[in-house]
CSV table of C-alpha atoms and ligand atoms in Angstrom, one decimal:
chain,number,residue,atom,x,y,z
A,155,MET,CA,6.5,32.4,-9.9
A,156,MET,CA,9.9,32.7,-11.4
A,157,GLU,CA,10.9,35.2,-8.7
A,158,PHE,CA,9.4,32.8,-6.0
A,159,ILE,CA,11.4,29.8,-7.4
A,160,GLU,CA,14.7,32.1,-7.1
A,161,GLN,CA,13.8,32.5,-3.4
A,162,ILE,CA,13.4,28.7,-2.9
A,163,ARG,CA,16.7,28.3,-4.8
A,164,ALA,CA,18.3,30.5,-2.3
A,165,ILE,CA,17.1,28.1,0.4
A,166,VAL,CA,17.9,24.7,-1.0
A,167,GLY,CA,20.7,25.5,-3.5
A,168,GLU,CA,21.1,24.7,-7.1
A,169,LYS,CA,20.6,20.9,-6.8
A,170,GLY,CA,17.5,21.5,-4.7
A,171,VAL,CA,15.2,22.9,-7.7
A,172,LEU,CA,14.2,21.2,-10.8
A,173,THR,CA,12.4,23.0,-13.4
A,174,GLY,CA,11.5,22.8,-17.1
A,175,ASP,CA,12.2,19.4,-18.7
A,176,ASP,CA,13.7,18.1,-15.6
A,177,VAL,CA,10.1,18.4,-14.2
A,178,ARG,CA,8.3,17.4,-17.5
A,179,SER,CA,10.5,14.3,-18.0
A,180,ARG,CA,8.8,12.7,-14.9
A,181,PRO,CA,5.5,11.0,-15.1
A,182,SER,CA,2.7,12.9,-13.5
A,183,THR,CA,1.5,10.1,-11.2
A,184,TYR,CA,1.9,6.3,-11.1
A,185,TRP,CA,-1.0,5.8,-13.7
A,186,ASN,CA,-0.8,9.1,-15.6
A,187,HIS,CA,2.2,9.1,-17.8
A,188,GLN,CA,1.6,12.6,-19.0
A,189,PRO,CA,4.4,14.8,-18.2
A,190,MET,CA,4.5,16.2,-14.6
A,191,GLN,CA,2.8,19.6,-14.3
A,192,ALA,CA,4.6,21.2,-11.4
A,193,ALA,CA,6.1,24.8,-11.6
A,194,ALA,CA,9.2,23.2,-9.9
A,195,ILE,CA,10.3,20.1,-8.0
A,196,VAL,CA,11.7,21.5,-4.7
A,197,ARG,CA,14.2,19.0,-3.2
A,198,PRO,CA,15.3,20.0,0.3
A,199,ALA,CA,18.2,18.3,2.0
A,200,SER,CA,17.3,18.7,5.6
A,201,VAL,CA,14.4,19.4,7.9
A,202,ALA,CA,15.5,23.0,8.2
A,203,GLU,CA,15.2,23.4,4.5
A,204,VAL,CA,11.8,21.9,4.4
A,205,SER,CA,10.5,24.2,7.1
A,206,ALA,CA,12.1,27.2,5.4
A,207,CYS,CA,10.5,26.2,2.0
A,208,MET,CA,7.1,25.6,3.7
A,209,ARG,CA,7.3,29.0,5.5
A,210,GLN,CA,8.1,30.7,2.1
A,211,CYS,CA,5.2,29.0,0.4
A,212,HIS,CA,2.8,29.8,3.2
A,213,GLU,CA,3.8,33.4,2.9
A,214,HIS,CA,3.3,33.6,-0.8
A,215,GLY,CA,0.1,31.4,-1.0
A,216,ILE,CA,1.8,28.9,-3.0
A,217,THR,CA,0.4,25.3,-3.0
A,218,VAL,CA,2.7,22.4,-2.2
A,219,VAL,CA,2.3,18.7,-3.1
A,220,PRO,CA,4.6,16.3,-1.1
A,221,LEU,CA,6.2,13.7,-3.2
A,222,GLY,CA,7.9,10.4,-2.4
A,223,GLY,CA,8.4,7.7,-4.9
A,224,ASN,CA,5.4,8.5,-6.8
A,225,THR,CA,4.1,4.8,-6.5
A,226,GLY,CA,0.9,5.8,-5.0
A,227,LEU,CA,-2.0,4.3,-6.7
A,228,VAL,CA,-4.8,7.1,-6.1
A,229,GLU,CA,-3.5,10.0,-7.8
A,230,GLY,CA,-2.4,11.6,-4.4
A,231,THR,CA,0.6,13.3,-6.2
A,232,ALA,CA,-1.3,15.0,-8.9
A,233,CYS,CA,0.1,18.5,-9.3
A,234,GLU,CA,-1.0,21.7,-11.2
A,235,PRO,CA,1.3,24.0,-13.2
A,236,ASP,CA,1.2,26.7,-10.6
A,237,GLN,CA,1.9,24.4,-7.7
A,238,ILE,CA,5.4,22.9,-6.4
A,239,MET,CA,6.1,19.4,-5.7
A,240,LEU,CA,8.1,19.1,-2.6
A,241,SER,CA,10.2,15.8,-3.0
A,242,LEU,CA,12.1,14.3,-0.1
A,243,GLU,CA,14.4,12.4,-2.4
A,244,ARG,CA,17.5,14.0,-1.1
A,245,MET,CA,16.5,13.2,2.4
A,246,ASN,CA,17.5,9.5,2.3
A,247,THR,CA,19.7,8.7,5.2
A,248,ILE,CA,19.4,6.1,7.6
A,249,GLU,CA,20.5,7.7,10.8
A,250,GLN,CA,20.6,4.9,13.3
A,251,VAL,CA,19.7,1.2,13.8
A,252,ASP,CA,19.3,0.4,17.4
A,253,GLU,CA,19.7,-3.5,17.8
A,254,VAL,CA,18.6,-3.5,21.4
A,255,SER,CA,15.4,-1.4,21.1
A,256,ARG,CA,14.9,-2.9,17.7
A,257,THR,CA,14.2,0.5,16.0
A,258,VAL,CA,15.5,2.5,13.0
A,259,VAL,CA,15.5,6.2,12.6
A,260,VAL,CA,15.4,7.0,9.0
A,261,GLN,CA,14.8,10.2,6.8
A,262,ALA,CA,11.5,10.2,4.9
A,263,GLY,CA,12.8,10.0,1.3
A,264,THR,CA,14.6,6.7,2.1
A,265,ILE,CA,13.4,3.9,-0.2
A,266,LEU,CA,11.8,0.9,1.5
A,267,GLN,CA,14.2,-1.7,0.1
A,268,THR,CA,17.2,0.3,1.3
A,269,VAL,CA,15.9,0.3,4.8
A,270,GLN,CA,15.1,-3.4,4.6
A,271,ALA,CA,18.5,-4.2,3.2
A,272,LYS,CA,20.3,-2.0,6.0
A,273,VAL,CA,18.3,-3.4,9.0
A,274,SER,CA,18.9,-7.1,7.8
A,275,GLU,CA,22.7,-6.4,8.4
A,276,HIS,CA,21.7,-6.1,11.9
A,277,GLN,CA,19.6,-9.4,11.9
A,278,LEU,CA,16.3,-7.4,12.0
A,279,MET,CA,13.7,-6.8,9.6
A,280,LEU,CA,11.0,-4.1,8.8
A,281,PRO,CA,8.1,-6.3,7.9
A,282,VAL,CA,6.0,-3.9,5.9
A,283,ASP,CA,6.6,-5.3,2.5
A,284,LEU,CA,5.0,-4.3,-0.9
A,285,GLY,CA,5.5,-4.7,-4.6
A,286,ALA,CA,6.8,-1.1,-5.1
A,287,ARG,CA,9.5,-1.8,-2.6
A,288,GLY,CA,12.3,-0.7,-5.0
A,289,SER,CA,10.8,2.8,-5.3
A,290,CYS,CA,8.4,3.7,-2.6
A,291,THR,CA,9.7,5.8,0.2
A,292,ILE,CA,9.2,5.6,4.1
A,293,GLY,CA,7.5,9.2,4.0
A,294,GLY,CA,5.1,7.9,1.3
A,295,MET,CA,4.3,4.9,3.0
A,296,ILE,CA,3.7,6.7,6.3
A,297,ALA,CA,1.4,9.2,4.4
A,298,THR,CA,-0.6,6.5,2.9
A,299,ASN,CA,-0.4,4.1,5.8
A,300,ALA,CA,0.8,1.4,3.6
A,301,GLY,CA,-0.1,-2.2,4.1
A,302,GLY,CA,1.3,-5.0,1.9
A,303,PHE,CA,2.0,-8.7,2.5
A,304,GLY,CA,2.9,-9.0,6.0
A,305,VAL,CA,0.0,-7.3,7.5
A,306,LEU,CA,-1.8,-10.3,9.0
A,307,ARG,CA,1.2,-10.8,11.4
A,308,TYR,CA,3.0,-7.5,11.7
A,309,GLY,CA,0.3,-4.8,10.8
A,310,MET,CA,0.2,-1.8,8.6
A,311,MET,CA,2.7,1.2,8.6
A,312,ARG,CA,0.7,2.7,11.6
A,313,GLU,CA,2.0,-0.3,13.7
A,314,ARG,CA,5.5,0.2,12.6
A,315,VAL,CA,5.7,4.0,13.4
A,316,LEU,CA,6.8,4.8,16.9
A,317,GLY,CA,7.6,8.3,16.3
A,318,LEU,CA,7.8,10.9,13.6
A,319,GLU,CA,8.7,14.5,12.5
A,320,ALA,CA,6.5,16.6,10.3
A,321,VAL,CA,6.5,20.1,8.9
A,322,LEU,CA,3.3,21.8,8.9
A,323,ALA,CA,2.0,24.1,6.3
A,324,ASP,CA,3.3,27.3,7.8
A,325,GLY,CA,6.8,25.7,8.4
A,326,THR,CA,6.3,24.7,12.1
A,327,VAL,CA,8.3,21.6,12.8
A,328,VAL,CA,6.5,19.1,15.0
A,329,SER,CA,9.0,16.7,16.3
A,330,SER,CA,7.4,13.6,17.8
A,331,MET,CA,10.4,11.3,17.5
A,332,ASN,CA,9.3,8.9,20.3
A,333,GLY,CA,11.2,5.6,20.3
A,334,TYR,CA,9.0,3.5,22.8
A,335,LEU,CA,6.3,1.1,22.3
A,336,LYS,CA,4.5,2.8,25.3
A,337,ASN,CA,4.2,6.6,25.7
A,338,ASN,CA,0.8,7.8,27.0
A,339,THR,CA,1.7,11.3,27.5
A,340,GLY,CA,-1.2,13.1,26.0
A,341,TYR,CA,-2.5,13.0,22.3
A,342,ASP,CA,-0.6,10.7,20.1
A,343,LEU,CA,0.2,13.4,17.4
A,344,LYS,CA,2.2,11.1,15.1
A,345,GLN,CA,-1.3,9.4,14.2
A,346,LEU,CA,-2.6,12.6,12.7
A,347,PHE,CA,0.0,12.3,9.9
A,348,ILE,CA,-0.2,8.4,9.2
A,349,GLY,CA,-2.5,8.0,6.4
A,350,SER,CA,-3.2,11.7,5.9
A,351,GLU,CA,-1.9,11.7,2.3
A,352,GLY,CA,0.3,14.7,2.6
A,353,THR,CA,-2.6,17.0,3.4
A,354,LEU,CA,-1.7,17.7,7.1
A,355,GLY,CA,2.1,17.9,7.0
A,356,VAL,CA,5.3,16.8,5.4
A,357,VAL,CA,6.8,13.9,7.0
A,358,THR,CA,10.5,14.4,7.2
A,359,ARG,CA,11.8,11.6,9.6
A,360,ALA,CA,10.5,8.6,11.5
A,361,VAL,CA,11.4,6.0,14.2
A,362,LEU,CA,10.2,2.7,13.1
A,363,ARG,CA,9.7,-0.5,14.9
A,364,LEU,CA,11.8,-3.4,13.8
A,365,GLU,CA,11.3,-7.3,14.4
A,366,GLU,CA,14.0,-9.9,14.8
A,367,HIS,CA,14.9,-11.3,11.3
A,368,GLN,CA,13.2,-14.4,10.5
A,369,THR,CA,15.6,-16.9,9.0
A,370,ALA,CA,13.2,-19.5,7.6
A,371,GLU,CA,9.9,-19.4,5.7
A,372,THR,CA,7.6,-22.1,4.2
A,373,THR,CA,5.3,-21.3,1.3
A,374,ALA,CA,2.5,-23.3,-0.2
A,375,LEU,CA,0.0,-22.7,-2.9
A,376,ILE,CA,-3.3,-24.3,-2.2
A,377,ALA,CA,-6.3,-25.0,-4.5
A,378,LEU,CA,-9.8,-25.0,-3.0
A,379,HIS,CA,-13.3,-25.7,-4.2
A,380,SER,CA,-15.4,-23.4,-2.3
A,381,TYR,CA,-15.2,-20.1,-0.4
A,382,SER,CA,-16.2,-21.8,2.8
A,383,GLN,CA,-13.0,-23.9,2.5
A,384,VAL,CA,-11.1,-20.7,2.2
A,385,THR,CA,-12.4,-19.1,5.4
A,386,GLN,CA,-12.1,-22.5,7.3
A,387,LEU,CA,-8.5,-22.9,6.2
A,388,LEU,CA,-7.7,-19.6,7.4
A,389,LYS,CA,-8.9,-20.4,11.0
A,390,HIS,CA,-7.3,-23.7,10.9
A,391,LEU,CA,-4.0,-22.5,9.8
A,392,ASP,CA,-3.9,-19.5,12.2
A,393,ARG,CA,-4.5,-21.9,15.0
A,394,ALA,CA,-2.2,-24.6,14.0
A,395,LEU,CA,0.7,-22.6,13.1
A,396,SER,CA,0.4,-20.6,16.4
A,397,GLY,CA,1.5,-17.1,15.4
A,398,SER,CA,3.9,-17.8,12.5
A,399,LEU,CA,1.3,-17.4,9.7
A,400,SER,CA,2.5,-14.3,7.9
A,401,ALA,CA,0.5,-14.4,4.5
A,402,PHE,CA,-2.6,-15.8,3.3
A,403,GLU,CA,-3.2,-14.3,-0.1
A,404,VAL,CA,-6.2,-15.4,-2.0
A,405,MET,CA,-6.8,-15.6,-5.8
A,406,TRP,CA,-10.2,-16.1,-7.3
A,407,GLY,CA,-10.0,-18.6,-10.3
A,408,ASP,CA,-10.2,-16.1,-13.1
A,409,PHE,CA,-7.3,-14.1,-11.8
A,410,PHE,CA,-5.2,-17.4,-11.4
A,411,ALA,CA,-6.3,-18.7,-14.9
A,412,LEU,CA,-5.1,-15.4,-16.5
A,413,ASN,CA,-1.7,-15.4,-14.7
A,414,THR,CA,-0.9,-19.0,-15.5
A,415,GLY,CA,-2.5,-19.2,-18.9
A,416,GLU,CA,-1.5,-18.4,-22.5
A,417,HIS,CA,-0.9,-14.9,-21.9
A,418,SER,CA,1.4,-15.5,-19.0
A,419,LYS,CA,5.0,-17.0,-18.7
A,420,LEU,CA,4.0,-18.7,-15.5
A,421,GLU,CA,2.2,-22.1,-15.4
A,422,SER,CA,-0.2,-23.6,-12.8
A,423,PRO,CA,1.6,-26.2,-10.8
A,424,PHE,CA,-2.0,-28.1,-10.6
A,425,ALA,CA,-3.3,-30.4,-13.3
A,426,ALA,CA,-7.0,-29.2,-12.6
A,427,SER,CA,-8.7,-25.7,-12.3
A,428,TYR,CA,-10.2,-24.6,-9.2
A,429,PRO,CA,-12.4,-21.6,-8.2
A,430,PHE,CA,-9.9,-20.5,-5.5
A,431,TYR,CA,-6.4,-20.6,-4.7
A,432,VAL,CA,-4.5,-19.3,-1.6
A,433,LEU,CA,-0.8,-18.5,-1.2
A,434,VAL,CA,0.1,-19.2,2.4
A,435,GLU,CA,3.4,-18.4,4.1
A,436,CYS,CA,4.7,-18.8,7.5
A,437,GLN,CA,8.0,-17.5,9.0
A,438,GLY,CA,10.1,-18.5,11.9
A,439,ASN,CA,13.6,-19.3,13.0
A,440,GLN,CA,13.7,-23.0,13.3
A,441,ALA,CA,13.5,-24.1,9.6
A,442,ASP,CA,12.9,-27.8,10.2
A,443,GLU,CA,10.3,-27.4,13.0
A,444,LEU,CA,8.6,-24.7,11.0
A,445,ARG,CA,8.3,-27.0,8.0
A,446,GLN,CA,7.2,-29.9,10.0
A,447,ARG,CA,4.4,-27.9,11.7
A,448,PHE,CA,3.5,-26.4,8.4
A,449,GLU,CA,3.2,-29.7,6.7
A,450,LEU,CA,1.3,-31.2,9.5
A,451,ALA,CA,-1.3,-28.4,9.4
A,452,LEU,CA,-1.8,-29.0,5.7
A,453,GLU,CA,-2.2,-32.6,6.2
A,454,HIS,CA,-4.8,-32.0,8.8
A,455,ALA,CA,-6.4,-29.5,6.5
A,456,PHE,CA,-6.7,-32.2,3.7
A,457,GLU,CA,-8.0,-34.9,5.9
A,458,ASN,CA,-10.7,-32.5,7.1
A,459,ALA,CA,-11.5,-31.5,3.5
A,460,LEU,CA,-10.4,-27.9,4.0
A,461,LEU,CA,-8.4,-28.0,0.7
A,462,GLU,CA,-8.2,-29.9,-2.5
A,463,ASP,CA,-4.6,-29.8,-3.5
A,464,ALA,CA,-1.5,-28.1,-2.5
A,465,VAL,CA,2.3,-27.6,-3.5
A,466,ILE,CA,4.9,-26.7,-1.0
A,467,ALA,CA,7.8,-24.7,-2.3
A,468,GLN,CA,11.1,-26.6,-2.1
A,469,SER,CA,13.5,-23.8,-2.7
A,470,ALA,CA,13.8,-20.3,-2.9
A,471,GLY,CA,13.3,-20.2,-6.6
A,472,GLU,CA,10.0,-22.2,-6.2
A,473,ARG,CA,8.9,-19.9,-3.6
A,474,ALA,CA,9.5,-16.8,-5.9
A,475,SER,CA,7.6,-18.7,-8.8
A,476,LEU,CA,4.7,-19.2,-6.6
A,477,TRP,CA,4.6,-15.5,-5.3
A,478,ALA,CA,5.1,-14.4,-9.0
A,479,ILE,CA,1.5,-15.9,-9.8
A,480,ARG,CA,0.1,-13.5,-7.3
A,481,GLU,CA,2.2,-10.4,-8.2
A,482,ILE,CA,2.6,-10.6,-12.0
A,483,SER,CA,0.8,-7.9,-14.0
A,484,GLU,CA,1.9,-8.5,-17.6
A,485,PRO,CA,-1.0,-10.9,-18.6
A,486,GLU,CA,-3.5,-8.4,-17.5
A,487,GLU,CA,-1.8,-5.6,-19.5
A,488,ARG,CA,-1.3,-7.9,-22.5
A,489,PHE,CA,-4.9,-9.4,-22.5
A,490,PHE,CA,-7.1,-6.3,-21.8
A,491,GLU,CA,-7.2,-3.0,-23.5
A,492,ILE,CA,-8.4,-1.3,-20.4
A,493,THR,CA,-8.1,-2.2,-16.7
A,494,ILE,CA,-9.6,-0.5,-13.8
A,495,GLY,CA,-8.2,-1.5,-10.3
A,496,PHE,CA,-10.0,-1.2,-6.9
A,497,ASP,CA,-8.9,-1.8,-3.3
A,498,VAL,CA,-11.7,-2.4,-0.8
A,499,SER,CA,-12.2,-3.9,2.5
A,500,LEU,CA,-15.0,-5.8,4.1
A,501,SER,CA,-15.7,-8.6,6.4
A,502,ILE,CA,-14.0,-11.9,5.3
A,503,ALA,CA,-17.4,-13.7,5.8
A,504,ASP,CA,-19.2,-11.3,3.3
A,505,MET,CA,-16.5,-11.3,0.6
A,506,ASP,CA,-17.8,-14.1,-1.6
A,507,SER,CA,-21.3,-12.7,-1.7
A,508,TYR,CA,-20.0,-9.2,-2.5
A,509,VAL,CA,-18.0,-10.5,-5.4
A,510,SER,CA,-20.9,-12.4,-6.9
A,511,LYS,CA,-23.0,-9.3,-6.7
A,512,VAL,CA,-20.4,-7.3,-8.3
A,513,GLN,CA,-19.9,-9.9,-11.0
A,514,GLY,CA,-23.7,-10.0,-11.7
A,515,GLY,CA,-23.7,-6.1,-11.9
A,516,LEU,CA,-20.8,-6.1,-14.3
A,517,ALA,CA,-22.4,-8.6,-16.7
A,518,GLN,CA,-25.2,-6.0,-17.2
A,519,LEU,CA,-23.0,-3.0,-17.5
A,520,ALA,CA,-20.4,-4.5,-20.1
A,521,SER,CA,-20.9,-8.0,-21.7
A,522,ASP,CA,-17.2,-8.2,-22.4
A,523,ALA,CA,-15.9,-7.3,-18.9
A,524,THR,CA,-14.0,-9.8,-16.7
A,525,LEU,CA,-13.7,-9.4,-12.9
A,526,LEU,CA,-10.3,-10.5,-11.5
A,527,VAL,CA,-10.2,-10.8,-7.8
A,528,PHE,CA,-7.3,-11.3,-5.5
A,529,GLY,CA,-6.0,-9.7,-2.3
A,530,HIS,CA,-4.9,-9.9,1.3
A,531,LEU,CA,-8.0,-11.8,2.3
A,532,ALA,CA,-6.8,-12.3,5.9
A,533,ASP,CA,-6.7,-8.5,6.4
A,534,GLY,CA,-10.2,-8.1,5.1
A,535,ASN,CA,-8.8,-6.6,2.0
A,536,LEU,CA,-9.5,-7.5,-1.7
A,537,HIS,CA,-8.1,-6.0,-4.9
A,538,LEU,CA,-10.7,-6.1,-7.9
A,539,THR,CA,-9.6,-5.5,-11.4
A,540,VAL,CA,-12.1,-4.8,-14.2
A,541,GLY,CA,-10.6,-6.0,-17.5
A,542,LEU,CA,-12.2,-4.7,-20.8
A,543,HIS,CA,-11.7,-4.8,-24.5
A,544,THR,CA,-13.9,-1.8,-25.2
A,545,PRO,CA,-14.3,1.5,-23.4
A,546,VAL,CA,-17.3,1.7,-20.8
A,547,ASP,CA,-18.5,4.4,-18.5
A,548,ARG,CA,-15.9,4.3,-15.8
A,549,GLU,CA,-18.2,6.0,-13.3
A,550,ALA,CA,-20.8,3.4,-13.6
A,551,ILE,CA,-18.3,0.6,-12.7
A,552,GLU,CA,-16.9,2.7,-9.7
A,553,HIS,CA,-20.6,3.1,-8.6
A,554,LEU,CA,-21.2,-0.6,-8.9
A,555,ILE,CA,-18.0,-1.3,-6.8
A,556,TYR,CA,-18.2,1.1,-4.2
A,557,GLU,CA,-22.0,1.4,-3.8
A,558,GLY,CA,-22.1,-2.4,-3.4
A,559,LEU,CA,-20.0,-2.1,-0.3
A,560,LYS,CA,-22.7,-0.2,1.5
A,561,GLU,CA,-24.8,-3.1,2.5
A,562,TYR,CA,-21.6,-4.9,4.0
A,563,GLY,CA,-20.4,-1.7,5.9
A,564,GLY,CA,-17.1,-2.0,3.6
A,565,ALA,CA,-14.4,0.6,3.1
A,566,ILE,CA,-13.8,2.1,-0.3
A,567,SER,CA,-10.0,1.9,0.2
A,568,ALA,CA,-8.3,-0.6,2.2
A,569,GLU,CA,-4.6,0.4,1.8
A,570,HIS,CA,-4.1,2.6,-1.1
A,571,GLY,CA,-5.7,5.6,0.3
A,572,VAL,CA,-8.3,8.2,-1.2
A,573,GLY,CA,-6.2,10.8,-3.1
A,574,LEU,CA,-8.2,12.2,-6.0
A,575,GLU,CA,-9.3,9.0,-7.3
A,576,LYS,CA,-11.8,7.9,-4.4
A,577,LYS,CA,-12.8,11.3,-2.8
A,578,ALA,CA,-16.3,11.4,-4.6
A,579,TYR,CA,-17.2,8.0,-2.7
A,580,LEU,CA,-15.6,8.9,0.7
A,581,ALA,CA,-19.1,9.3,2.5
A,582,ILE,CA,-19.8,5.7,1.6
A,583,SER,CA,-17.2,4.7,4.2
A,584,ARG,CA,-17.5,7.7,6.6
A,585,GLN,CA,-20.1,9.1,8.7
A,586,PRO,CA,-21.0,12.9,8.3
A,587,ALA,CA,-19.6,13.7,11.8
A,588,GLU,CA,-16.3,12.0,10.9
A,589,LEU,CA,-16.0,14.0,7.7
A,590,ALA,CA,-16.8,17.2,9.5
A,591,LEU,CA,-14.1,16.3,12.2
A,592,MET,CA,-11.5,15.7,9.4
A,593,ARG,CA,-12.3,19.1,7.9
A,594,GLN,CA,-11.8,20.8,11.1
A,595,ILE,CA,-8.5,19.1,11.6
A,596,LYS,CA,-7.4,20.1,8.2
A,597,ALA,CA,-8.5,23.7,8.7
A,598,THR,CA,-6.6,23.9,12.0
A,599,LEU,CA,-3.3,22.5,10.6
A,600,ASP,CA,-3.5,24.1,7.2
A,601,PRO,CA,-5.9,27.1,7.4
A,602,GLN,CA,-5.0,28.5,4.0
A,603,ASN,CA,-5.5,24.9,2.3
A,604,ARG,CA,-2.1,24.9,0.7
A,605,LEU,CA,-0.9,21.5,1.4
A,606,ASN,CA,-2.0,18.9,-1.1
A,607,PRO,CA,-5.4,20.5,-1.6
A,608,GLY,CA,-8.3,18.6,-3.0
A,609,LYS,CA,-6.8,15.2,-2.0
A,610,ILE,CA,-9.0,13.1,0.3
A,611,PHE,CA,-11.8,15.7,0.2
A,612,ASP,CA,-12.5,19.1,-1.3
B,1884,FAD,C1,3.6,-2.3,-7.7
B,1884,FAD,C2,2.9,-1.6,-6.6
B,1884,FAD,C3,2.5,-2.3,-5.5
B,1884,FAD,C4,1.9,-1.8,-4.3
B,1884,FAD,N1,1.5,-2.6,-3.3
B,1884,FAD,C5,0.8,-2.0,-2.4
B,1884,FAD,C6,0.5,-2.9,-1.3
B,1884,FAD,O1,0.5,-4.1,-1.2
B,1884,FAD,N2,0.1,-2.2,-0.2
B,1884,FAD,C7,-0.1,-1.0,-0.1
B,1884,FAD,O2,-0.5,-0.4,0.9
B,1884,FAD,N3,0.2,-0.1,-1.2
B,1884,FAD,C8,0.9,-0.6,-2.2
B,1884,FAD,N4,1.0,0.2,-3.3
B,1884,FAD,C9,0.8,1.7,-3.1
B,1884,FAD,C10,1.5,2.4,-2.1
B,1884,FAD,O3,0.6,3.4,-1.4
B,1884,FAD,C11,2.8,3.1,-2.2
B,1884,FAD,O4,3.7,2.1,-2.8
B,1884,FAD,C12,3.5,3.8,-1.1
B,1884,FAD,O5,2.9,3.6,0.0
B,1884,FAD,C13,3.6,5.2,-1.6
B,1884,FAD,O6,4.9,5.6,-1.3
B,1884,FAD,P1,5.7,6.6,-2.3
B,1884,FAD,O7,6.9,7.0,-1.6
B,1884,FAD,O8,5.6,6.2,-3.7
B,1884,FAD,O9,4.6,7.8,-2.2
B,1884,FAD,P2,4.1,8.9,-3.4
B,1884,FAD,O10,3.4,8.0,-4.4
B,1884,FAD,O11,5.0,9.7,-3.9
B,1884,FAD,O12,3.0,9.7,-2.4
B,1884,FAD,C14,1.8,9.1,-1.9
B,1884,FAD,C15,1.0,10.0,-1.2
B,1884,FAD,O13,1.8,10.3,0.0
B,1884,FAD,C16,2.2,11.8,0.0
B,1884,FAD,N5,3.5,11.9,0.5
B,1884,FAD,C17,4.7,11.3,0.0
B,1884,FAD,N6,5.7,11.5,0.7
B,1884,FAD,C18,5.3,12.3,1.8
B,1884,FAD,C19,6.0,12.6,2.8
B,1884,FAD,N7,7.1,12.6,3.1
B,1884,FAD,N8,5.2,13.4,3.7
B,1884,FAD,C20,3.8,13.6,3.5
B,1884,FAD,N9,3.2,13.1,2.5
B,1884,FAD,C21,3.8,12.4,1.6
B,1884,FAD,C22,1.9,12.2,-1.4
B,1884,FAD,O14,1.6,13.6,-1.5
B,1884,FAD,C23,0.8,11.3,-1.9
B,1884,FAD,O15,-0.5,11.8,-1.5
B,1884,FAD,C24,1.8,-0.3,-4.2
B,1884,FAD,C25,2.0,0.3,-5.6
B,1884,FAD,C26,2.6,-0.2,-6.5
B,1884,FAD,C27,3.2,0.6,-7.7
């Protein structure tokens, strides 16, 4: 291995290779804080260097794990001591912002927040936004087809990627740097790499579709008595706000109570407690008109018994406070000894029934378990956290959550991917013929199984 690393050093230079403590000082994955195990972190500075490194690894039978910001939540970057991490962190240039076509060309190691800040200088926005924005990279977001807060209006990463460049396991560079919305010239190869979690190629560059910057937003926190109010409110607001609804984030009562209770620095703006809360936001460019339309829509919702109470943010600070209730994680960390998080999708109409069944099953498995539920409801995406004070059989809980999706035709991963964490359950969401085709594609692009092997499936 030492000799091999020297050959890689000859390609990427001294700065391009980290070994020893420089590797071990990094956490293994987002959840696993044990020292990273890779033989080396290789940090190429150009696509040519990525290609040369991949060719070298291919020839020597060395396994490669692509690395972005390491914020992925499904152990997709787990690495063994005889494998190398290929980090894109030195490929972090924003190459071009095209104000007319509303696109940005960016290297894959660029941090999301950096791209957001850059394009906003051009009165444009990259509307895929998520809590890890300060660390996650464009390459990692493409590899996981990241979602986040604006999916309802702007779609997931897949909808943002117009073109990309990827390096295959044998070093071949596939340049599909299309910059147009329409391009039906044969197979859309970029789609192969989006959501492939680093198993089919290393994404090195991308052309991303931007939107006109939205200068105004209106945000409200709404309290509701029943799940049927939640679903009716979504339809009502989507209609009334005619395309400007950009977030509809639901919080079940227990989640909200923990995040605004004694273990939290945040407080509920409501005097009473409710079983459901929704954080709603709409975006536009005419602040007064947007606000009027928003207030009118909420008034109508109230008159038609679609909500019980609501507060509208009056300032950027108040908006941030409302969002914090949805995003804060400290109360969970403080209150429970153990938390296990899940990210599933199913039809909006089935969510309440699914959650009730999971709650029932959980009470039988562990009497001290609490189920906290929140998520991007309008996208059909729920996050469930099981909070525990004493250890339980994790597999039994995973079984409960994932097997429970079967009767609803749900998916075991809505936006975080499969990685190592969920691969045992993949057959719940995918047909045998689909799995067979996935394996065929993997075998075609990476016949030696050297690129992030064992992630998604064995
Ligand atoms: C606080 C927090 C909030 C989050 N919120 C959301 C959310 O709302 N929505 C959502 O969808 N996700 C969310 N995530 C998870 C999300 O998947 C990641 O934040 C992000 O997409 C991963 O980017 P990364 O650069 O950190 O990738 P990494 O974690 O480094 O890698 C993720 C996977 O992609 C592969 N990979 C990385 N870079 C490349 C590349 N250039 N080419 C090929 N493969 C590559 C890796 O091998 C791995 O399999 C959240 C994570 C955190 C920590």
